[in-house]
Amino acid sequence: MNVCITGANRGLGLALTRAFLEQGHQVFATYRQNSKALLDIEQQWKQLILVPCDITDEAQIHKAELMLKNQAGALDILVHNAAVLLERDSPDIEALDFSVYLPTLQTNAVAPLMVTKHLLPLLRHGSGKTIVAISSEAGSIGSCWRDRAYSYCMSKAALNMGMRILHNRLAPEGFRLRLIHPGWVQTDMGGSNAELTPMAAAQDVYERIMETCGAPSVSPEELYIDWKGQFLQW
Ligand SMILES: NC(=O)c1ccc[n+]([C@@H]2O[C@H](COP(=O)([O-])OP(=O)(O)OC[C@H]3O[C@@H](n4cnc5c(N)ncnc54)[C@H](OP(=O)(O)O)[C@@H]3O)[C@@H](O)[C@H]2O)c1
């Protein structure tokens, strides 16, 4: 399968890139800034193609689209992984700094739609017809327990809505969509106290993605799941 993963230079995106390569897939790994780790695996795997792309910049997405079109002509699986957590210390309501809000919404919720818009023609040519967004339990409104961390949670709830609408639009064409919460993962975003190593999380997320790709269809109730396949509340 031809797979495109955004934000592949570190964290879960890098581990997912490895997981797909180890199973013999062709991976188009997009990055905003390259990393030694990604360059190292490029040396190891000829099925890895690195694609520069800041997902908030539509001109860069268009360049990435052309590169994928020339190199592959079709895409089977698109994984929206790149995201930001800019409100690091989760200030209480009185201390919110709104300068991070629009960049958070732009990267986490709007950019995946922009990337989908540009890669959809290639996905329509592929046989996999699978679009996955790495979401978070933090985007669940029904099971929200936090009393802060507004911007990240709001951005993941908005991502969920965008993917839900895309599901309505694309399922009739045979597309399968999924929103996957990867668990609490030891990355720059998750921190070192997190429960899962990036490779352990990526292995489970890989399995959920391949199940999605192999499913005849995905119903709206099955769209939002965690890394073990448990359904999450919207
Ligand atoms: N870690 C967790 O516990 C956890 C829990 C739930 C959900 N998630 C989700 O899992 C996914 C991966 O997170 P992670 O933990 O691996 O985070 P991370 O270590 O902070 O990595 C984030 C990745 O996103 C990329 N990125 C951010 N903005 C970008 C942009 N404008 N264009 C291109 N790439 C961009 C980063 O690239 P740069 O190096 O260029 O910044 C980096 O590769 C995210 O969607 C996150 O919300 C993580």
PDB file of C-alpha atoms and ligand atoms in Angstrom:
ATOM      1  CA  MET A   1       0.000   0.000   0.000  1.00  0.00           C
ATOM      2  CA  ASN A   2       1.052   3.617  -0.556  1.00  0.00           C
ATOM      3  CA  VAL A   3       0.760   5.457   2.741  1.00  0.00           C
ATOM      4  CA  CYS A   4       1.210   9.146   3.552  1.00  0.00           C
ATOM      5  CA  ILE A   5       1.873  10.146   7.182  1.00  0.00           C
ATOM      6  CA  THR A   6       2.039  13.793   8.293  1.00  0.00           C
ATOM      7  CA  GLY A   7       4.439  14.951  11.016  1.00  0.00           C
ATOM      8  CA  ALA A   8       6.738  11.948  10.588  1.00  0.00           C
ATOM      9  CA  ASN A   9      10.018  13.427  11.842  1.00  0.00           C
ATOM     10  CA  ARG A  10       9.483  12.578  15.537  1.00  0.00           C
ATOM     11  CA  GLY A  11       7.096  11.105  18.092  1.00  0.00           C
ATOM     12  CA  LEU A  12       4.219   8.881  17.030  1.00  0.00           C
ATOM     13  CA  GLY A  13       4.545   9.877  13.346  1.00  0.00           C
ATOM     14  CA  LEU A  14       8.124   8.595  13.226  1.00  0.00           C
ATOM     15  CA  ALA A  15       7.146   5.342  14.990  1.00  0.00           C
ATOM     16  CA  LEU A  16       4.176   4.853  12.630  1.00  0.00           C
ATOM     17  CA  THR A  17       6.514   5.377   9.676  1.00  0.00           C
ATOM     18  CA  ARG A  18       8.712   2.556  10.998  1.00  0.00           C
ATOM     19  CA  ALA A  19       5.705   0.312  11.641  1.00  0.00           C
ATOM     20  CA  PHE A  20       4.426   0.704   8.051  1.00  0.00           C
ATOM     21  CA  LEU A  21       7.913   0.224   6.560  1.00  0.00           C
ATOM     22  CA  GLU A  22       8.473  -2.940   8.609  1.00  0.00           C
ATOM     23  CA  GLN A  23       5.288  -4.387   7.093  1.00  0.00           C
ATOM     24  CA  GLY A  24       6.487  -3.686   3.545  1.00  0.00           C
ATOM     25  CA  HIS A  25       4.459  -0.581   2.685  1.00  0.00           C
ATOM     26  CA  GLN A  26       5.660   2.368   0.640  1.00  0.00           C
ATOM     27  CA  VAL A  27       5.675   5.380   2.962  1.00  0.00           C
ATOM     28  CA  PHE A  28       5.548   9.050   2.037  1.00  0.00           C
ATOM     29  CA  ALA A  29       6.672  10.633   5.292  1.00  0.00           C
ATOM     30  CA  THR A  30       5.975  14.335   5.497  1.00  0.00           C
ATOM     31  CA  TYR A  31       7.860  16.665   7.780  1.00  0.00           C
ATOM     32  CA  ARG A  32       8.060  20.374   8.569  1.00  0.00           C
ATOM     33  CA  GLN A  33      11.655  20.176   9.804  1.00  0.00           C
ATOM     34  CA  ASN A  34      13.697  17.089   9.068  1.00  0.00           C
ATOM     35  CA  SER A  35      15.330  15.082  11.860  1.00  0.00           C
ATOM     36  CA  LYS A  36      18.353  12.834  12.203  1.00  0.00           C
ATOM     37  CA  ALA A  37      16.026   9.968  13.161  1.00  0.00           C
ATOM     38  CA  LEU A  38      14.022  10.282   9.932  1.00  0.00           C
ATOM     39  CA  LEU A  39      17.182  10.648   7.819  1.00  0.00           C
ATOM     40  CA  ASP A  40      18.581   7.520   9.517  1.00  0.00           C
ATOM     41  CA  ILE A  41      15.587   5.398   8.571  1.00  0.00           C
ATOM     42  CA  GLU A  42      15.682   6.835   5.056  1.00  0.00           C
ATOM     43  CA  GLN A  43      19.151   5.248   4.738  1.00  0.00           C
ATOM     44  CA  GLN A  44      17.700   1.880   5.756  1.00  0.00           C
ATOM     45  CA  TRP A  45      14.503   1.706   3.695  1.00  0.00           C
ATOM     46  CA  LYS A  46      14.220   2.321  -0.030  1.00  0.00           C
ATOM     47  CA  GLN A  47      10.396   2.335   0.275  1.00  0.00           C
ATOM     48  CA  LEU A  48      10.602   5.551   2.309  1.00  0.00           C
ATOM     49  CA  ILE A  49      10.172   8.846   0.511  1.00  0.00           C
ATOM     50  CA  LEU A  50      10.566  12.070   2.464  1.00  0.00           C
ATOM     51  CA  VAL A  51       8.207  14.914   1.580  1.00  0.00           C
ATOM     52  CA  PRO A  52       8.700  18.409   3.013  1.00  0.00           C
ATOM     53  CA  CYS A  53       5.351  19.861   4.066  1.00  0.00           C
ATOM     54  CA  ASP A  54       4.163  22.318   6.678  1.00  0.00           C
ATOM     55  CA  ILE A  55       0.523  21.252   6.875  1.00  0.00           C
ATOM     56  CA  THR A  56      -0.669  24.800   7.601  1.00  0.00           C
ATOM     57  CA  ASP A  57       0.789  26.130   4.334  1.00  0.00           C
ATOM     58  CA  GLU A  58      -1.435  25.366   1.334  1.00  0.00           C
ATOM     59  CA  ALA A  59       1.339  26.147  -1.180  1.00  0.00           C
ATOM     60  CA  GLN A  60       3.585  23.540   0.479  1.00  0.00           C
ATOM     61  CA  ILE A  61       0.719  21.011   0.521  1.00  0.00           C
ATOM     62  CA  HIS A  62       0.229  21.587  -3.205  1.00  0.00           C
ATOM     63  CA  LYS A  63       3.959  20.938  -3.808  1.00  0.00           C
ATOM     64  CA  ALA A  64       3.694  17.734  -1.757  1.00  0.00           C
ATOM     65  CA  GLU A  65       0.651  16.715  -3.818  1.00  0.00           C
ATOM     66  CA  LEU A  66       2.646  17.144  -7.049  1.00  0.00           C
ATOM     67  CA  MET A  67       5.581  15.182  -5.627  1.00  0.00           C
ATOM     68  CA  LEU A  68       3.284  12.288  -4.630  1.00  0.00           C
ATOM     69  CA  LYS A  69       1.527  12.435  -7.997  1.00  0.00           C
ATOM     70  CA  ASN A  70       4.844  12.145  -9.840  1.00  0.00           C
ATOM     71  CA  GLN A  71       6.293   9.450  -7.587  1.00  0.00           C
ATOM     72  CA  ALA A  72       3.255   7.244  -7.021  1.00  0.00           C
ATOM     73  CA  GLY A  73       0.213   8.445  -8.964  1.00  0.00           C
ATOM     74  CA  ALA A  74      -2.076   7.017  -6.280  1.00  0.00           C
ATOM     75  CA  LEU A  75      -2.371   6.887  -2.514  1.00  0.00           C
ATOM     76  CA  ASP A  76      -4.097   4.171  -0.470  1.00  0.00           C
ATOM     77  CA  ILE A  77      -3.916   5.456   3.113  1.00  0.00           C
ATOM     78  CA  LEU A  78      -3.601   8.997   4.473  1.00  0.00           C
ATOM     79  CA  VAL A  79      -2.704   9.399   8.159  1.00  0.00           C
ATOM     80  CA  HIS A  80      -3.211  12.850   9.669  1.00  0.00           C
ATOM     81  CA  ASN A  81      -0.797  12.664  12.588  1.00  0.00           C
ATOM     82  CA  ALA A  82       0.842  16.120  12.873  1.00  0.00           C
ATOM     83  CA  ALA A  83      -0.523  18.297  15.665  1.00  0.00           C
ATOM     84  CA  VAL A  84       0.561  20.824  18.264  1.00  0.00           C
ATOM     85  CA  LEU A  85       0.050  21.274  21.993  1.00  0.00           C
ATOM     86  CA  LEU A  86       0.868  24.946  22.445  1.00  0.00           C
ATOM     87  CA  GLU A  87      -0.942  25.630  25.739  1.00  0.00           C
ATOM     88  CA  ARG A  88       1.663  23.620  27.619  1.00  0.00           C
ATOM     89  CA  ASP A  89       0.999  24.476  31.259  1.00  0.00           C
ATOM     90  CA  SER A  90      -2.822  24.456  30.879  1.00  0.00           C
ATOM     91  CA  PRO A  91      -3.490  27.773  32.615  1.00  0.00           C
ATOM     92  CA  ASP A  92      -6.784  28.349  34.421  1.00  0.00           C
ATOM     93  CA  ILE A  93      -9.476  30.520  32.798  1.00  0.00           C
ATOM     94  CA  GLU A  94      -8.214  33.787  34.348  1.00  0.00           C
ATOM     95  CA  ALA A  95      -4.714  33.305  32.881  1.00  0.00           C
ATOM     96  CA  LEU A  96      -5.461  32.192  29.324  1.00  0.00           C
ATOM     97  CA  ASP A  97      -3.177  33.481  26.575  1.00  0.00           C
ATOM     98  CA  PHE A  98      -5.295  33.504  23.419  1.00  0.00           C
ATOM     99  CA  SER A  99      -2.349  33.962  21.063  1.00  0.00           C
ATOM    100  CA  VAL A 100      -2.007  30.160  20.848  1.00  0.00           C
ATOM    101  CA  TYR A 101      -5.671  29.447  20.115  1.00  0.00           C
ATOM    102  CA  LEU A 102      -5.896  30.124  16.372  1.00  0.00           C
ATOM    103  CA  PRO A 103      -2.541  28.416  15.579  1.00  0.00           C
ATOM    104  CA  THR A 104      -3.742  25.368  17.541  1.00  0.00           C
ATOM    105  CA  LEU A 105      -7.066  25.223  15.693  1.00  0.00           C
ATOM    106  CA  GLN A 106      -5.326  25.859  12.377  1.00  0.00           C
ATOM    107  CA  THR A 107      -2.830  23.010  12.805  1.00  0.00           C
ATOM    108  CA  ASN A 108      -4.971  20.417  14.558  1.00  0.00           C
ATOM    109  CA  ALA A 109      -8.371  20.907  12.922  1.00  0.00           C
ATOM    110  CA  VAL A 110      -8.137  22.983   9.729  1.00  0.00           C
ATOM    111  CA  ALA A 111      -4.860  21.671   8.265  1.00  0.00           C
ATOM    112  CA  PRO A 112      -6.013  18.016   8.055  1.00  0.00           C
ATOM    113  CA  LEU A 113      -8.934  19.192   5.875  1.00  0.00           C
ATOM    114  CA  MET A 114      -6.525  21.209   3.721  1.00  0.00           C
ATOM    115  CA  VAL A 115      -4.233  18.175   3.279  1.00  0.00           C
ATOM    116  CA  THR A 116      -7.258  15.976   2.498  1.00  0.00           C
ATOM    117  CA  LYS A 117      -8.485  18.460  -0.123  1.00  0.00           C
ATOM    118  CA  HIS A 118      -5.177  18.239  -1.992  1.00  0.00           C
ATOM    119  CA  LEU A 119      -4.554  14.496  -1.644  1.00  0.00           C
ATOM    120  CA  LEU A 120      -8.117  13.355  -2.377  1.00  0.00           C
ATOM    121  CA  PRO A 121      -7.557  12.966  -6.145  1.00  0.00           C
ATOM    122  CA  LEU A 122      -4.627  10.608  -5.396  1.00  0.00           C
ATOM    123  CA  LEU A 123      -6.696   8.726  -2.785  1.00  0.00           C
ATOM    124  CA  ARG A 124      -9.509   8.336  -5.323  1.00  0.00           C
ATOM    125  CA  HIS A 125      -6.985   6.642  -7.642  1.00  0.00           C
ATOM    126  CA  GLY A 126      -5.828   4.265  -4.886  1.00  0.00           C
ATOM    127  CA  SER A 127      -7.476   1.016  -3.823  1.00  0.00           C
ATOM    128  CA  GLY A 128      -7.109   1.515  -0.029  1.00  0.00           C
ATOM    129  CA  LYS A 129      -9.458   4.526   0.208  1.00  0.00           C
ATOM    130  CA  THR A 130      -8.614   5.057   3.884  1.00  0.00           C
ATOM    131  CA  ILE A 131      -8.274   8.345   5.770  1.00  0.00           C
ATOM    132  CA  VAL A 132      -7.245   8.250   9.430  1.00  0.00           C
ATOM    133  CA  ALA A 133      -6.805  11.177  11.789  1.00  0.00           C
ATOM    134  CA  ILE A 134      -4.899  10.746  15.025  1.00  0.00           C
ATOM    135  CA  SER A 135      -7.341  12.375  17.400  1.00  0.00           C
ATOM    136  CA  SER A 136      -7.427  12.163  21.193  1.00  0.00           C
ATOM    137  CA  GLU A 137      -9.793  11.316  24.012  1.00  0.00           C
ATOM    138  CA  ALA A 138      -9.312  15.030  24.764  1.00  0.00           C
ATOM    139  CA  GLY A 139     -11.647  15.760  21.829  1.00  0.00           C
ATOM    140  CA  SER A 140     -14.581  13.881  23.348  1.00  0.00           C
ATOM    141  CA  ILE A 141     -17.301  16.287  24.512  1.00  0.00           C
ATOM    142  CA  GLY A 142     -19.427  13.491  26.001  1.00  0.00           C
ATOM    143  CA  SER A 143     -16.716  12.233  28.342  1.00  0.00           C
ATOM    144  CA  CYS A 144     -14.887  15.531  29.012  1.00  0.00           C
ATOM    145  CA  TRP A 145     -13.467  15.645  32.552  1.00  0.00           C
ATOM    146  CA  ARG A 146     -10.910  18.484  32.274  1.00  0.00           C
ATOM    147  CA  ASP A 147     -11.427  21.972  33.755  1.00  0.00           C
ATOM    148  CA  ARG A 148      -8.649  23.512  31.601  1.00  0.00           C
ATOM    149  CA  ALA A 149      -6.551  22.715  28.446  1.00  0.00           C
ATOM    150  CA  TYR A 150      -9.218  24.430  26.337  1.00  0.00           C
ATOM    151  CA  SER A 151      -7.322  24.996  23.089  1.00  0.00           C
ATOM    152  CA  TYR A 152      -6.040  21.434  22.513  1.00  0.00           C
ATOM    153  CA  CYS A 153      -9.371  19.835  23.505  1.00  0.00           C
ATOM    154  CA  MET A 154     -11.356  22.275  21.351  1.00  0.00           C
ATOM    155  CA  SER A 155      -9.050  21.601  18.395  1.00  0.00           C
ATOM    156  CA  LYS A 156      -9.487  17.817  18.638  1.00  0.00           C
ATOM    157  CA  ALA A 157     -13.297  18.167  18.970  1.00  0.00           C
ATOM    158  CA  ALA A 158     -13.218  20.331  15.817  1.00  0.00           C
ATOM    159  CA  LEU A 159     -11.003  17.761  14.058  1.00  0.00           C
ATOM    160  CA  ASN A 160     -13.555  15.074  14.980  1.00  0.00           C
ATOM    161  CA  MET A 161     -16.380  17.125  13.428  1.00  0.00           C
ATOM    162  CA  GLY A 162     -14.387  17.763  10.251  1.00  0.00           C
ATOM    163  CA  MET A 163     -13.677  14.048   9.835  1.00  0.00           C
ATOM    164  CA  ARG A 164     -17.315  13.177  10.595  1.00  0.00           C
ATOM    165  CA  ILE A 165     -18.492  15.450   7.779  1.00  0.00           C
ATOM    166  CA  LEU A 166     -15.820  14.014   5.464  1.00  0.00           C
ATOM    167  CA  HIS A 167     -17.104  10.552   6.358  1.00  0.00           C
ATOM    168  CA  ASN A 168     -20.629  11.610   5.261  1.00  0.00           C
ATOM    169  CA  ARG A 169     -19.179  12.960   2.012  1.00  0.00           C
ATOM    170  CA  LEU A 170     -16.787  10.127   1.160  1.00  0.00           C
ATOM    171  CA  ALA A 171     -18.282   6.906   2.571  1.00  0.00           C
ATOM    172  CA  PRO A 172     -20.691   6.684  -0.415  1.00  0.00           C
ATOM    173  CA  GLU A 173     -17.554   6.561  -2.652  1.00  0.00           C
ATOM    174  CA  GLY A 174     -16.239   3.575  -0.667  1.00  0.00           C
ATOM    175  CA  PHE A 175     -13.911   5.500   1.677  1.00  0.00           C
ATOM    176  CA  ARG A 176     -13.268   4.347   5.245  1.00  0.00           C
ATOM    177  CA  LEU A 177     -12.463   7.032   7.803  1.00  0.00           C
ATOM    178  CA  ARG A 178     -11.316   6.719  11.424  1.00  0.00           C
ATOM    179  CA  LEU A 179     -10.397   8.951  14.331  1.00  0.00           C
ATOM    180  CA  ILE A 180      -7.916   7.143  16.575  1.00  0.00           C
ATOM    181  CA  HIS A 181      -6.860   8.110  20.105  1.00  0.00           C
ATOM    182  CA  PRO A 182      -3.348   6.591  20.373  1.00  0.00           C
ATOM    183  CA  GLY A 183      -3.201   6.382  24.176  1.00  0.00           C
ATOM    184  CA  TRP A 184      -0.879   8.401  26.382  1.00  0.00           C
ATOM    185  CA  VAL A 185       2.437   8.172  24.527  1.00  0.00           C
ATOM    186  CA  GLN A 186       6.042   9.038  25.517  1.00  0.00           C
ATOM    187  CA  THR A 187       6.692  11.803  23.002  1.00  0.00           C
ATOM    188  CA  ASP A 188       7.518  15.502  23.283  1.00  0.00           C
ATOM    189  CA  MET A 189       3.764  16.068  23.491  1.00  0.00           C
ATOM    190  CA  GLY A 190       2.919  13.217  25.895  1.00  0.00           C
ATOM    191  CA  GLY A 191       5.970  13.665  28.156  1.00  0.00           C
ATOM    192  CA  SER A 192       8.238  11.053  29.696  1.00  0.00           C
ATOM    193  CA  ASN A 193       5.689   9.877  32.301  1.00  0.00           C
ATOM    194  CA  ALA A 194       3.298   8.625  29.623  1.00  0.00           C
ATOM    195  CA  GLU A 195       2.184   4.986  29.637  1.00  0.00           C
ATOM    196  CA  LEU A 196       3.150   3.825  26.149  1.00  0.00           C
ATOM    197  CA  THR A 197       6.370   3.890  24.175  1.00  0.00           C
ATOM    198  CA  PRO A 198       5.945   5.400  20.697  1.00  0.00           C
ATOM    199  CA  MET A 199       6.634   1.980  19.082  1.00  0.00           C
ATOM    200  CA  ALA A 200       4.053   0.167  21.261  1.00  0.00           C
ATOM    201  CA  ALA A 201       1.409   2.804  20.488  1.00  0.00           C
ATOM    202  CA  ALA A 202       2.344   2.818  16.792  1.00  0.00           C
ATOM    203  CA  GLN A 203       2.009  -0.967  16.570  1.00  0.00           C
ATOM    204  CA  ASP A 204      -1.570  -0.831  17.907  1.00  0.00           C
ATOM    205  CA  VAL A 205      -2.468   2.214  15.807  1.00  0.00           C
ATOM    206  CA  TYR A 206      -1.003   0.438  12.736  1.00  0.00           C
ATOM    207  CA  GLU A 207      -3.297  -2.534  13.407  1.00  0.00           C
ATOM    208  CA  ARG A 208      -6.351  -0.266  13.775  1.00  0.00           C
ATOM    209  CA  ILE A 209      -5.465   1.493  10.498  1.00  0.00           C
ATOM    210  CA  MET A 210      -5.089  -1.794   8.613  1.00  0.00           C
ATOM    211  CA  GLU A 211      -8.380  -3.081  10.094  1.00  0.00           C
ATOM    212  CA  THR A 212     -10.005   0.121   8.866  1.00  0.00           C
ATOM    213  CA  CYS A 213      -8.498  -0.323   5.421  1.00  0.00           C
ATOM    214  CA  GLY A 214      -9.704  -3.936   5.268  1.00  0.00           C
ATOM    215  CA  ALA A 215     -13.235  -3.200   6.488  1.00  0.00           C
ATOM    216  CA  PRO A 216     -16.034  -3.140   3.897  1.00  0.00           C
ATOM    217  CA  SER A 217     -17.272   0.102   5.511  1.00  0.00           C
ATOM    218  CA  VAL A 218     -17.119   2.039   8.789  1.00  0.00           C
ATOM    219  CA  SER A 219     -20.382   3.226  10.361  1.00  0.00           C
ATOM    220  CA  PRO A 220     -20.607   6.631  12.103  1.00  0.00           C
ATOM    221  CA  GLU A 221     -20.788   4.840  15.481  1.00  0.00           C
ATOM    222  CA  GLU A 222     -17.483   3.078  14.716  1.00  0.00           C
ATOM    223  CA  LEU A 223     -15.570   6.166  13.599  1.00  0.00           C
ATOM    224  CA  TYR A 224     -14.007   7.339  16.877  1.00  0.00           C
ATOM    225  CA  ILE A 225     -11.917   4.668  18.617  1.00  0.00           C
ATOM    226  CA  ASP A 226      -8.858   4.240  20.823  1.00  0.00           C
ATOM    227  CA  TRP A 227      -5.640   2.321  20.072  1.00  0.00           C
ATOM    228  CA  LYS A 228      -7.211  -0.931  21.261  1.00  0.00           C
ATOM    229  CA  GLY A 229     -10.318  -0.466  19.100  1.00  0.00           C
ATOM    230  CA  GLN A 230     -12.674   0.591  21.923  1.00  0.00           C
ATOM    231  CA  PHE A 231     -15.363   3.014  20.754  1.00  0.00           C
ATOM    232  CA  LEU A 232     -15.153   6.527  22.207  1.00  0.00           C
ATOM    233  CA  GLN A 233     -18.018   8.889  22.984  1.00  0.00           C
ATOM    234  CA  TRP A 234     -18.220  11.887  20.633  1.00  0.00           C
TER     235      TRP A 234
HETATM  236  N1  LIG B   1       1.530  11.849  22.918  1.00  0.00           N
HETATM  237  C1  LIG B   1       0.333  11.631  23.424  1.00  0.00           C
HETATM  238  O1  LIG B   1       0.176  11.215  24.600  1.00  0.00           O
HETATM  239  C2  LIG B   1      -0.899  11.837  22.580  1.00  0.00           C
HETATM  240  C3  LIG B   1      -2.153  11.561  23.136  1.00  0.00           C
HETATM  241  C4  LIG B   1      -3.290  11.728  22.361  1.00  0.00           C
HETATM  242  C5  LIG B   1      -3.172  12.136  21.045  1.00  0.00           C
HETATM  243  N2  LIG B   1      -1.939  12.405  20.522  1.00  0.00           N
HETATM  244  C6  LIG B   1      -1.873  12.821  19.123  1.00  0.00           C
HETATM  245  O2  LIG B   1      -0.918  12.008  18.445  1.00  0.00           O
HETATM  246  C7  LIG B   1      -0.362  12.726  17.327  1.00  0.00           C
HETATM  247  C8  LIG B   1       1.158  12.690  17.391  1.00  0.00           C
HETATM  248  O3  LIG B   1       1.565  13.375  18.564  1.00  0.00           O
HETATM  249  P1  LIG B   1       2.994  13.184  19.232  1.00  0.00           P
HETATM  250  O4  LIG B   1       2.753  12.791  20.633  1.00  0.00           O
HETATM  251  O5  LIG B   1       3.867  12.376  18.358  1.00  0.00           O
HETATM  252  O6  LIG B   1       3.447  14.724  19.239  1.00  0.00           O
HETATM  253  P2  LIG B   1       4.884  15.384  19.045  1.00  0.00           P
HETATM  254  O7  LIG B   1       5.934  14.498  19.564  1.00  0.00           O
HETATM  255  O8  LIG B   1       4.744  16.757  19.597  1.00  0.00           O
HETATM  256  O9  LIG B   1       5.013  15.455  17.444  1.00  0.00           O
HETATM  257  C9  LIG B   1       4.155  16.289  16.721  1.00  0.00           C
HETATM  258  C10 LIG B   1       4.501  16.169  15.260  1.00  0.00           C
HETATM  259  O10 LIG B   1       3.628  17.051  14.529  1.00  0.00           O
HETATM  260  C11 LIG B   1       4.437  17.823  13.656  1.00  0.00           C
HETATM  261  N3  LIG B   1       3.829  19.105  13.323  1.00  0.00           N
HETATM  262  C12 LIG B   1       3.311  20.035  14.149  1.00  0.00           C
HETATM  263  N4  LIG B   1       2.890  21.089  13.449  1.00  0.00           N
HETATM  264  C13 LIG B   1       3.146  20.826  12.148  1.00  0.00           C
HETATM  265  C14 LIG B   1       2.964  21.523  10.942  1.00  0.00           C
HETATM  266  N5  LIG B   1       2.409  22.742  10.901  1.00  0.00           N
HETATM  267  N6  LIG B   1       3.335  20.930   9.780  1.00  0.00           N
HETATM  268  C15 LIG B   1       3.896  19.712   9.791  1.00  0.00           C
HETATM  269  N7  LIG B   1       4.133  19.000  10.901  1.00  0.00           N
HETATM  270  C16 LIG B   1       3.759  19.554  12.061  1.00  0.00           C
HETATM  271  C17 LIG B   1       5.736  18.024  14.434  1.00  0.00           C
HETATM  272  O11 LIG B   1       6.741  18.475  13.568  1.00  0.00           O
HETATM  273  P3  LIG B   1       7.905  19.528  14.057  1.00  0.00           P
HETATM  274  O12 LIG B   1       9.035  18.691  14.575  1.00  0.00           O
HETATM  275  O13 LIG B   1       8.218  20.278  12.812  1.00  0.00           O
HETATM  276  O14 LIG B   1       7.297  20.400  15.126  1.00  0.00           O
HETATM  277  C18 LIG B   1       5.933  16.606  14.938  1.00  0.00           C
HETATM  278  O15 LIG B   1       6.445  15.789  13.924  1.00  0.00           O
HETATM  279  C19 LIG B   1      -0.943  14.144  17.429  1.00  0.00           C
HETATM  280  O16 LIG B   1      -2.066  14.251  16.576  1.00  0.00           O
HETATM  281  C20 LIG B   1      -1.384  14.239  18.878  1.00  0.00           C
HETATM  282  O17 LIG B   1      -2.391  15.206  19.066  1.00  0.00           O
HETATM  283  C21 LIG B   1      -0.790  12.269  21.258  1.00  0.00           C
END
